[in-house]
mmCIF file of C-alpha atoms in Angstrom:
data_model
loop_
_atom_site.group_PDB
_atom_site.id
_atom_site.type_symbol
_atom_site.label_atom_id
_atom_site.label_comp_id
_atom_site.label_asym_id
_atom_site.label_seq_id
_atom_site.Cartn_x
_atom_site.Cartn_y
_atom_site.Cartn_z
ATOM 1 C CA MET A 1 2.867 13.951 -5.857
ATOM 2 C CA VAL A 2 0.455 14.895 -8.516
ATOM 3 C CA LYS A 3 2.842 16.037 -11.053
ATOM 4 C CA PHE A 4 5.026 13.056 -10.395
ATOM 5 C CA ALA A 5 2.005 10.634 -11.342
ATOM 6 C CA GLU A 6 0.935 12.698 -14.305
ATOM 7 C CA ARG A 7 4.415 12.924 -16.132
ATOM 8 C CA ILE A 8 5.242 9.073 -15.865
ATOM 9 C CA LYS A 9 1.861 8.692 -17.366
ATOM 10 C CA GLU A 10 2.963 11.430 -19.819
ATOM 11 C CA LEU A 11 6.200 10.228 -20.735
ATOM 12 C CA ARG A 12 5.098 5.973 -21.081
ATOM 13 C CA LYS A 13 2.421 7.362 -23.701
ATOM 14 C CA ALA A 14 5.128 9.126 -25.255
ATOM 15 C CA LYS A 15 7.270 6.135 -25.744
ATOM 16 C CA GLU A 16 4.659 4.525 -26.364
ATOM 17 C CA TYR A 17 5.268 1.983 -23.626
ATOM 18 C CA SER A 18 2.752 -0.497 -22.407
ATOM 19 C CA GLN A 19 1.953 -0.357 -18.773
ATOM 20 C CA LYS A 20 3.512 -3.158 -17.985
ATOM 21 C CA GLU A 21 7.164 -2.005 -19.787
ATOM 22 C CA PRO A 22 8.447 0.564 -17.401
ATOM 23 C CA ALA A 23 7.811 -1.805 -14.267
ATOM 24 C CA GLU A 24 9.892 -4.670 -16.142
ATOM 25 C CA LYS A 25 12.556 -2.091 -16.899
ATOM 26 C CA LEU A 26 12.864 -0.904 -13.588
ATOM 27 C CA ASN A 27 12.929 -4.135 -12.381
ATOM 28 C CA VAL A 28 9.939 -3.298 -10.039
ATOM 29 C CA THR A 29 6.369 -5.010 -9.804
ATOM 30 C CA ASN A 30 3.671 -3.819 -11.807
ATOM 31 C CA SER A 31 1.144 -2.961 -9.092
ATOM 32 C CA SER A 32 4.393 -0.416 -7.852
ATOM 33 C CA VAL A 33 4.049 1.389 -11.032
ATOM 34 C CA CYS A 34 0.623 1.903 -10.503
ATOM 35 C CA ASP A 35 0.516 2.713 -7.522
ATOM 36 C CA TRP A 36 2.904 5.215 -8.267
ATOM 37 C CA LYS A 37 0.252 6.458 -10.595
ATOM 38 C CA ARG A 38 -2.607 6.599 -8.504
ATOM 39 C CA GLN A 39 -0.810 8.468 -5.939
ATOM 40 C CA ARG A 40 -0.796 5.330 -3.338
ATOM 41 C CA SER A 41 2.583 5.152 -2.599
ATOM 42 C CA GLU A 42 6.027 7.342 -3.663
ATOM 43 C CA SER A 43 8.845 5.685 -4.780
ATOM 44 C CA ASN A 44 12.637 6.217 -3.093
ATOM 45 C CA LEU A 45 15.139 8.239 -3.993
ATOM 46 C CA ALA A 46 16.854 5.462 -6.187
ATOM 47 C CA THR A 47 13.693 4.565 -8.119
ATOM 48 C CA VAL A 48 13.613 8.355 -9.168
ATOM 49 C CA VAL A 49 16.693 8.415 -10.502
ATOM 50 C CA LYS A 50 16.481 5.017 -12.377
ATOM 51 C CA ILE A 51 13.076 6.200 -13.860
ATOM 52 C CA ALA A 52 14.366 9.845 -14.875
ATOM 53 C CA ARG A 53 17.236 7.496 -16.698
ATOM 54 C CA LEU A 54 14.760 5.299 -18.228
ATOM 55 C CA PHE A 55 12.712 8.272 -19.499
ATOM 56 C CA GLU A 56 15.328 10.463 -20.642
ATOM 57 C CA CYS A 57 14.472 13.299 -18.276
ATOM 58 C CA SER A 58 15.837 15.111 -14.911
ATOM 59 C CA CYS A 59 14.644 14.331 -11.773
ATOM 60 C CA ASP A 60 13.957 17.513 -11.289
ATOM 61 C CA TYR A 61 11.390 17.222 -14.166
ATOM 62 C CA LEU A 62 9.719 13.858 -12.562
ATOM 63 C CA LEU A 63 8.908 16.009 -9.504
ATOM 64 C CA GLY A 64 7.804 18.820 -11.156
ATOM 65 C CA LEU A 65 10.326 21.261 -10.000
ATOM 66 C CA THR A 66 10.757 21.864 -13.501
ATOM 67 C CA ASP A 67 8.930 22.163 -16.372
ATOM 68 C CA TYR A 68 11.771 20.507 -19.014
#
């Protein structure tokens, strides 16, 4: 879960998205995104796929299974 939170933050900054933009683009609440980043909750599989598409990376990368 730590890698997931770190990767979301890293990818958001790389895309120069505000804190709110990923939530809007993923059609989730801003507090959901904050909870993922703070490791208070986990996203479901469908949302992980949406996040991977948004940031143009693999689900494996988001989950910390690969480094690319």
